[in-house]
Amino acid sequence: MLSHHERHDGAGYPRGLRGDELPVEVSVISVADTYDAMTTDRPYRKGLAWEAVRAELVRQRGKQWREGAVDSFIEMIDEERRSARVGRPQASPGPAQPATRALT
């Protein structure tokens, strides 16, 4: 996609689009591309932990990417990480935890 290097603040390339000039899909793809680039091992460095990537996404929210794209992406990854922990044995048995929200 030609526009995935555009930034929400207009500092990207190739056309310097900003804000609502950028299709929502561009913001979503750009956030996902950045996540992949930051979390994947490279020959010159190890991939970063989610906590570091999450902090960078939040730091650049509204600058590099549309706020809603960042918020939705973070929510999705956090939910996947929570779901991945379901069913794992606890380090020490404890009382059952109440649900924090209803499932829909």
Coordinates of C-alpha atoms in Angstrom, one line a residue, residues 14-67:
P14 CA 5.1 10.0 -0.2
R15 CA 2.3 12.7 -0.3
G16 CA 2.4 14.2 3.2
L17 CA -1.2 13.4 3.9
R18 CA -2.6 14.2 7.3
G19 CA -5.5 13.5 9.6
D20 CA -8.8 12.7 7.8
E21 CA -7.0 12.8 4.4
L22 CA -5.7 9.4 5.3
P23 CA -8.0 6.5 4.9
V24 CA -8.7 4.6 8.1
E25 CA -7.2 1.5 6.5
V26 CA -3.9 3.2 6.1
S27 CA -3.7 3.9 9.9
V28 CA -4.6 0.3 10.7
I29 CA -2.0 -1.2 8.3
S30 CA 0.6 1.3 9.5
V31 CA 0.1 0.4 13.2
A32 CA 0.2 -3.4 12.4
D33 CA 3.3 -2.9 10.2
T34 CA 5.1 -1.0 13.0
Y35 CA 4.1 -3.7 15.5
D36 CA 5.5 -6.4 13.3
A37 CA 8.7 -4.5 12.7
M38 CA 9.3 -3.8 16.4
T39 CA 8.4 -7.3 17.7
T40 CA 10.2 -9.4 15.1
D41 CA 13.8 -10.5 15.6
R42 CA 16.1 -8.9 13.0
P43 CA 19.7 -9.9 12.2
Y44 CA 20.8 -6.7 14.0
R45 CA 18.5 -6.8 17.0
K46 CA 16.1 -8.9 19.0
G47 CA 12.4 -8.1 18.8
L48 CA 11.0 -5.8 21.5
A49 CA 8.7 -7.0 24.3
W50 CA 5.0 -6.0 24.0
E51 CA 5.3 -3.5 26.9
A52 CA 8.0 -1.5 25.1
V53 CA 6.0 -1.6 21.8
R54 CA 2.8 -0.6 23.6
A55 CA 4.6 2.4 25.2
E56 CA 5.8 3.6 21.8
L57 CA 2.4 3.2 20.2
V58 CA 0.9 5.3 23.0
R59 CA 3.7 7.9 22.7
Q60 CA 3.0 8.3 19.0
R61 CA -0.8 8.1 19.2
G62 CA -2.3 11.1 17.4
K63 CA 1.1 11.9 15.9
Q64 CA 2.2 9.0 13.7
W65 CA -1.2 7.2 13.8
R66 CA -4.9 8.0 14.2
E67 CA -5.9 7.6 17.9

